[in-house]
Amino acid sequence: MNLKESMLNIAKDQIHAISELKLAVVKAAHSEVLQSVKQVLEEIDAKLILIDDKAALEEQLKTYAIPAEKYEIIDIAEAFEASQKAVELVKQGEVNAIMKGHLSTGKLLKAVVDKEKGIRKSDLLSHVAVLYIPKLNRLVGVTDGGMVLQPSKAEMQVIVEHAVSVFHKLGIKQPKVSLLSAAETVIPKLPASVFAQELTETTADAIIEGPLSIDLSLDSAIAEDKHYDGAIQGDADIIAVPDIVSGNSLSKSLIMFGQAQMAGIILGAEVPIILTSRSSSADEKFSSVLLSQLLIS
């Protein structure tokens, strides 16, 4: 099992509820991006609009033998202008998801959050990483390692809500959310551990618990050894981190040293925004696209 297989299995379980994906790919003329585009067209029902320098894009598309009738090209080479065009397509109802291709995240998000022409829906945009961890043989979410630098208590509530909504779409009715800290006790000098305790609750939608250490969150043997009696016993679905450094480092450590694979998505705009690193594999980019399709369905 891997990330792509896990996502495809979830999609097959929800096949009758899945909507057609209409995807704008910003700065698409890049090998890993086009490999994922080819997978998208082979595996799922999708309409693709590729935005980039037309000549460069057409030259690369020949390499991947993607039929011309399967996509539309919009000839815009400059990254910010291409991002603005993708946002405009959302406003026009032409696309229901945006994928970051080979450009900086900042240029894409500048167009997304523009006060006059942007597509911000929530006061807060947050990033959810969905990782397949081979040792655990399951999916685990990490949030927010990509957008919010150091969330306040109110911002953490929104971040958790966004992540829970993702895992509902992944078929988990009551996700377990670990509010990450250095230990499972409140440390007054760590504000995040204080409001983690304040945010702890169990509802029909989610079990939210903290502060919790990473080992208690993901290792049942350690939870048992420590005689921890909380609702999360090494089986957290989502790790909500206290700051962007923790989230970014956790995700990258799992990828570098634990052979994890990651799908990435930004929530809080009018449509899902597919955000992976430039070094992400084609399978990871494809899995992120599939995740966005589940979210719009």
Short mmCIF file of C-alpha atoms in Angstrom, two decimals:
data_model
loop_
_atom_site.label_atom_id
_atom_site.label_comp_id
_atom_site.label_asym_id
_atom_site.label_seq_id
_atom_site.Cartn_x
_atom_site.Cartn_y
_atom_site.Cartn_z
CA MET A 1 0.00 0.00 0.00
CA ASN A 2 1.11 3.59 -0.64
CA LEU A 3 -0.39 7.08 -0.74
CA LYS A 4 -1.75 6.82 -4.28
CA GLU A 5 -3.34 3.40 -3.66
CA SER A 6 -4.86 4.61 -0.40
CA MET A 7 -6.40 7.66 -2.08
CA LEU A 8 -7.71 5.64 -5.03
CA ASN A 9 -9.32 3.12 -2.67
CA ILE A 10 -11.09 5.92 -0.82
CA ALA A 11 -12.26 7.43 -4.10
CA LYS A 12 -13.61 4.07 -5.29
CA ASP A 13 -15.60 3.73 -2.08
CA GLN A 14 -17.22 7.11 -2.82
CA ILE A 15 -17.48 6.73 -6.59
CA HIS A 16 -21.20 7.55 -6.79
CA ALA A 17 -20.75 10.83 -4.89
CA ILE A 18 -17.68 12.16 -6.69
CA SER A 19 -18.09 15.31 -8.78
CA GLU A 20 -16.28 16.12 -12.01
CA LEU A 21 -12.99 17.87 -11.33
CA LYS A 22 -12.36 21.08 -13.26
CA LEU A 23 -8.74 21.90 -12.51
CA ALA A 24 -6.58 24.90 -13.36
CA VAL A 25 -2.86 24.05 -13.25
CA VAL A 26 -0.75 27.18 -12.78
CA LYS A 27 2.71 27.07 -14.43
CA ALA A 28 2.20 23.54 -15.72
CA ALA A 29 5.28 23.19 -17.96
CA HIS A 30 7.31 20.98 -15.64
CA SER A 31 8.00 17.25 -15.84
CA GLU A 32 6.60 16.15 -12.46
CA VAL A 33 3.53 18.35 -12.92
CA LEU A 34 2.81 16.92 -16.37
CA GLN A 35 3.34 13.35 -15.17
CA SER A 36 0.66 13.96 -12.55
CA VAL A 37 -1.56 15.59 -15.19
CA LYS A 38 -1.26 12.43 -17.29
CA GLN A 39 -2.23 10.30 -14.28
CA VAL A 40 -5.22 12.53 -13.59
CA LEU A 41 -6.51 12.11 -17.14
CA GLU A 42 -5.97 8.34 -17.02
CA GLU A 43 -7.51 7.73 -13.60
CA ILE A 44 -10.32 10.23 -12.94
CA ASP A 45 -13.05 12.24 -14.62
CA ALA A 46 -11.48 15.67 -15.08
CA LYS A 47 -11.36 18.79 -17.22
CA LEU A 48 -7.92 20.43 -17.20
CA ILE A 49 -6.85 23.96 -18.02
CA LEU A 50 -3.07 24.29 -18.21
CA ILE A 51 -1.69 27.81 -17.76
CA ASP A 52 1.87 28.54 -18.90
CA ASP A 53 3.96 29.50 -21.91
CA LYS A 54 2.13 27.74 -24.74
CA ALA A 55 5.16 26.81 -26.85
CA ALA A 56 7.07 25.35 -23.90
CA LEU A 57 3.99 23.51 -22.70
CA GLU A 58 3.15 21.99 -26.07
CA GLU A 59 6.73 20.80 -26.50
CA GLN A 60 6.67 19.01 -23.13
CA LEU A 61 3.19 17.59 -23.66
CA LYS A 62 4.49 15.66 -26.68
CA THR A 63 6.84 13.76 -24.36
CA TYR A 64 3.93 12.48 -22.30
CA ALA A 65 1.67 11.65 -25.25
CA ILE A 66 -1.31 13.46 -23.74
CA PRO A 67 -4.06 13.87 -26.38
CA ALA A 68 -4.77 17.52 -27.20
CA GLU A 69 -8.54 17.08 -26.75
CA LYS A 70 -7.99 16.24 -23.08
CA TYR A 71 -6.95 19.73 -22.00
CA GLU A 72 -7.05 23.44 -22.78
CA ILE A 73 -3.98 25.69 -22.77
CA ILE A 74 -4.00 29.33 -21.70
CA ASP A 75 -0.84 31.07 -22.89
CA ILE A 76 0.48 33.05 -19.90
CA ALA A 77 4.14 32.64 -18.99
CA GLU A 78 4.49 35.05 -16.04
CA ALA A 79 3.75 33.30 -12.73
CA PHE A 80 1.65 35.95 -10.98
CA GLU A 81 -0.40 36.68 -14.10
CA ALA A 82 -0.98 32.94 -14.51
CA SER A 83 -2.15 32.79 -10.89
CA GLN A 84 -4.53 35.70 -11.45
CA LYS A 85 -5.98 33.89 -14.45
CA ALA A 86 -6.63 30.76 -12.40
CA VAL A 87 -8.45 32.85 -9.78
CA GLU A 88 -10.49 34.52 -12.54
CA LEU A 89 -11.50 31.07 -13.84
CA VAL A 90 -12.79 30.18 -10.37
CA LYS A 91 -14.86 33.38 -10.31
CA GLN A 92 -16.31 32.48 -13.72
CA GLY A 93 -17.23 28.97 -12.56
CA GLU A 94 -14.87 27.40 -15.09
CA VAL A 95 -12.78 25.51 -12.52
CA ASN A 96 -13.42 24.07 -9.04
CA ALA A 97 -9.81 23.52 -7.94
CA ILE A 98 -6.41 25.12 -8.47
CA MET A 99 -3.09 23.29 -8.59
CA LYS A 100 0.26 24.95 -7.94
CA GLY A 101 2.72 23.99 -10.63
CA HIS A 102 6.31 25.22 -10.93
CA LEU A 103 6.10 28.62 -9.21
CA SER A 104 6.54 30.08 -5.75
CA THR A 105 3.69 29.63 -3.28
CA GLY A 106 3.75 33.35 -2.53
CA LYS A 107 2.86 34.38 -6.08
CA LEU A 108 -0.07 31.98 -6.23
CA LEU A 109 -1.45 32.99 -2.84
CA LYS A 110 -1.06 36.69 -3.58
CA ALA A 111 -3.66 36.26 -6.32
CA VAL A 112 -5.87 34.05 -4.13
CA VAL A 113 -6.11 36.55 -1.23
CA ASP A 114 -6.36 39.74 -3.31
CA LYS A 115 -9.00 41.89 -1.59
CA GLU A 116 -10.75 42.91 -4.80
CA LYS A 117 -10.28 39.97 -7.15
CA GLY A 118 -9.32 37.09 -4.87
CA ILE A 119 -11.20 33.98 -3.76
CA ARG A 120 -10.60 33.96 -0.02
CA LYS A 121 -13.66 32.47 1.72
CA SER A 122 -12.47 32.09 5.32
CA ASP A 123 -10.58 34.62 7.42
CA LEU A 124 -7.85 32.00 7.66
CA LEU A 125 -6.19 29.89 4.98
CA SER A 126 -4.58 26.74 6.35
CA HIS A 127 -2.56 23.87 4.94
CA VAL A 128 -3.39 20.22 5.57
CA ALA A 129 -0.79 17.58 4.76
CA VAL A 130 -2.15 14.05 4.39
CA LEU A 131 0.70 11.57 4.75
CA TYR A 132 0.79 7.85 4.15
CA ILE A 133 3.21 6.48 6.76
CA PRO A 134 4.42 2.96 5.86
CA LYS A 135 5.24 1.97 9.44
CA LEU A 136 1.68 2.78 10.51
CA ASN A 137 0.11 1.61 7.22
CA ARG A 138 -2.43 4.43 7.36
CA LEU A 139 -3.02 8.08 6.59
CA VAL A 140 -2.15 10.80 9.11
CA GLY A 141 -2.84 14.51 8.77
CA VAL A 142 -0.42 17.25 9.85
CA THR A 143 -1.60 20.85 10.14
CA ASP A 144 -0.53 23.60 9.80
CA GLY A 145 2.99 23.25 8.46
CA GLY A 146 2.53 25.54 5.49
CA MET A 147 0.52 28.69 6.16
CA VAL A 148 -0.07 29.94 9.72
CA LEU A 149 3.16 30.86 11.51
CA GLN A 150 2.08 30.55 15.15
CA PRO A 151 -1.68 30.16 15.55
CA SER A 152 -3.64 31.74 18.35
CA LYS A 153 -6.28 29.71 20.16
CA ALA A 154 -8.98 31.03 17.81
CA GLU A 155 -6.86 30.30 14.75
CA MET A 156 -6.12 26.79 16.00
CA GLN A 157 -9.86 26.14 16.20
CA VAL A 158 -10.22 27.04 12.52
CA ILE A 159 -7.15 25.00 11.56
CA VAL A 160 -8.59 21.96 13.33
CA GLU A 161 -12.01 22.46 11.71
CA HIS A 162 -10.40 22.55 8.27
CA ALA A 163 -8.41 19.37 8.92
CA VAL A 164 -11.42 17.54 10.37
CA SER A 165 -13.44 18.40 7.24
CA VAL A 166 -10.71 16.80 5.12
CA PHE A 167 -10.74 13.58 7.13
CA HIS A 168 -14.53 13.41 6.99
CA LYS A 169 -14.11 13.34 3.20
CA LEU A 170 -11.54 10.56 3.64
CA GLY A 171 -14.27 8.48 5.26
CA ILE A 172 -13.40 8.95 8.94
CA LYS A 173 -16.59 10.01 10.73
CA GLN A 174 -14.99 11.08 14.02
CA PRO A 175 -11.31 11.89 13.46
CA LYS A 176 -8.99 11.93 16.45
CA VAL A 177 -7.05 15.20 16.63
CA SER A 178 -3.89 15.44 18.72
CA LEU A 179 -2.95 18.97 19.79
CA LEU A 180 0.80 18.58 19.76
CA SER A 181 3.11 19.67 22.56
CA ALA A 182 6.34 18.52 24.19
CA ALA A 183 4.47 16.45 26.79
CA GLU A 184 0.98 15.38 27.78
CA THR A 185 0.90 17.88 30.63
CA VAL A 186 0.22 21.61 30.57
CA ILE A 187 3.42 23.67 30.66
CA PRO A 188 2.55 27.27 31.66
CA LYS A 189 5.51 28.70 29.72
CA LEU A 190 4.25 27.00 26.55
CA PRO A 191 1.06 28.91 25.64
CA ALA A 192 0.11 26.33 23.01
CA SER A 193 -0.03 23.63 25.68
CA VAL A 194 -2.36 25.80 27.75
CA PHE A 195 -4.90 26.41 25.00
CA ALA A 196 -4.55 22.81 23.82
CA GLN A 197 -6.13 21.79 27.11
CA GLU A 198 -8.80 24.47 26.65
CA LEU A 199 -9.62 23.19 23.15
CA THR A 200 -9.93 19.56 24.23
CA GLU A 201 -13.43 18.24 23.52
CA THR A 202 -15.33 15.30 22.11
CA THR A 203 -18.17 15.91 19.67
CA ALA A 204 -19.98 13.84 17.08
CA ASP A 205 -17.60 15.28 14.48
CA ALA A 206 -14.22 14.80 16.18
CA ILE A 207 -12.24 13.86 19.28
CA ILE A 208 -9.85 16.72 20.04
CA GLU A 209 -7.29 16.12 22.75
CA GLY A 210 -4.22 17.87 24.08
CA PRO A 211 -1.62 18.68 24.96
CA LEU A 212 -0.12 15.45 23.64
CA SER A 213 3.40 14.38 22.71
CA ILE A 214 4.10 12.89 19.29
CA ASP A 215 4.82 9.40 20.67
CA LEU A 216 1.51 9.18 22.53
CA SER A 217 -0.20 10.46 19.40
CA LEU A 218 1.16 7.78 17.06
CA ASP A 219 2.48 4.85 19.12
CA SER A 220 -0.04 2.75 21.07
CA ALA A 221 2.70 0.81 22.88
CA ILE A 222 4.11 4.01 24.37
CA ALA A 223 0.64 5.19 25.36
CA GLU A 224 0.13 1.89 27.18
CA ASP A 225 3.58 1.99 28.76
CA LYS A 226 2.95 5.51 30.10
CA HIS A 227 -0.49 4.42 31.40
CA TYR A 228 -2.06 7.27 29.47
CA ASP A 229 -5.83 7.07 29.82
CA GLY A 230 -6.97 9.60 27.23
CA ALA A 231 -9.11 8.96 24.16
CA ILE A 232 -6.09 9.00 21.84
CA GLN A 233 -3.93 5.91 22.31
CA GLY A 234 -1.37 6.19 19.53
CA ASP A 235 -4.18 6.32 16.97
CA ALA A 236 -4.42 10.04 16.17
CA ASP A 237 -5.70 10.79 12.68
CA ILE A 238 -4.57 14.41 12.73
CA ILE A 239 -1.60 16.10 14.40
CA ALA A 240 -2.33 19.81 14.96
CA VAL A 241 1.02 21.50 15.56
CA PRO A 242 1.70 24.65 17.63
CA ASP A 243 3.64 26.46 14.89
CA ILE A 244 4.70 26.25 11.26
CA VAL A 245 8.25 25.11 12.11
CA SER A 246 6.95 22.09 14.02
CA GLY A 247 4.52 21.16 11.25
CA ASN A 248 6.96 21.63 8.41
CA SER A 249 9.70 19.72 10.24
CA LEU A 250 7.37 16.87 11.23
CA SER A 251 6.10 16.33 7.69
CA LYS A 252 9.55 16.55 6.11
CA SER A 253 11.06 14.26 8.75
CA LEU A 254 8.39 11.64 8.08
CA ILE A 255 9.13 11.91 4.35
CA MET A 256 12.93 11.93 4.63
CA PHE A 257 13.41 9.32 7.33
CA GLY A 258 10.12 7.41 7.44
CA GLN A 259 9.54 7.00 3.68
CA ALA A 260 6.18 8.77 4.03
CA GLN A 261 4.40 10.24 1.00
CA MET A 262 2.40 13.45 1.21
CA ALA A 263 -0.63 15.02 -0.40
CA GLY A 264 -1.07 18.72 0.36
CA ILE A 265 -4.06 21.02 0.19
CA ILE A 266 -4.92 24.58 1.27
CA LEU A 267 -8.40 25.21 2.67
CA GLY A 268 -10.20 28.47 3.31
CA ALA A 269 -10.57 29.66 -0.29
CA GLU A 270 -13.62 29.22 -2.51
CA VAL A 271 -12.00 26.10 -3.99
CA PRO A 272 -9.31 23.68 -2.78
CA ILE A 273 -5.78 24.76 -3.64
CA ILE A 274 -3.41 21.89 -4.31
CA LEU A 275 -0.07 22.76 -2.76
CA THR A 276 2.89 20.40 -2.73
CA SER A 277 6.59 21.16 -2.77
CA ARG A 278 8.38 21.52 -6.10
CA SER A 279 10.27 18.32 -5.29
CA SER A 280 7.10 16.25 -4.75
CA SER A 281 6.79 13.18 -6.95
CA ALA A 282 4.16 12.83 -9.67
CA ASP A 283 2.31 10.31 -7.48
CA GLU A 284 2.19 12.79 -4.59
CA LYS A 285 0.90 15.54 -6.87
CA PHE A 286 -1.69 13.15 -8.31
CA SER A 287 -2.79 12.13 -4.81
CA SER A 288 -3.22 15.80 -3.94
CA VAL A 289 -5.42 16.25 -7.01
CA LEU A 290 -7.51 13.25 -5.99
CA LEU A 291 -7.86 14.71 -2.50
CA SER A 292 -9.18 17.96 -3.98
CA GLN A 293 -11.76 16.00 -5.98
CA LEU A 294 -12.98 14.33 -2.79
CA LEU A 295 -13.27 17.75 -1.14
CA ILE A 296 -15.44 19.27 -3.87
CA SER A 297 -17.77 16.26 -3.98
#
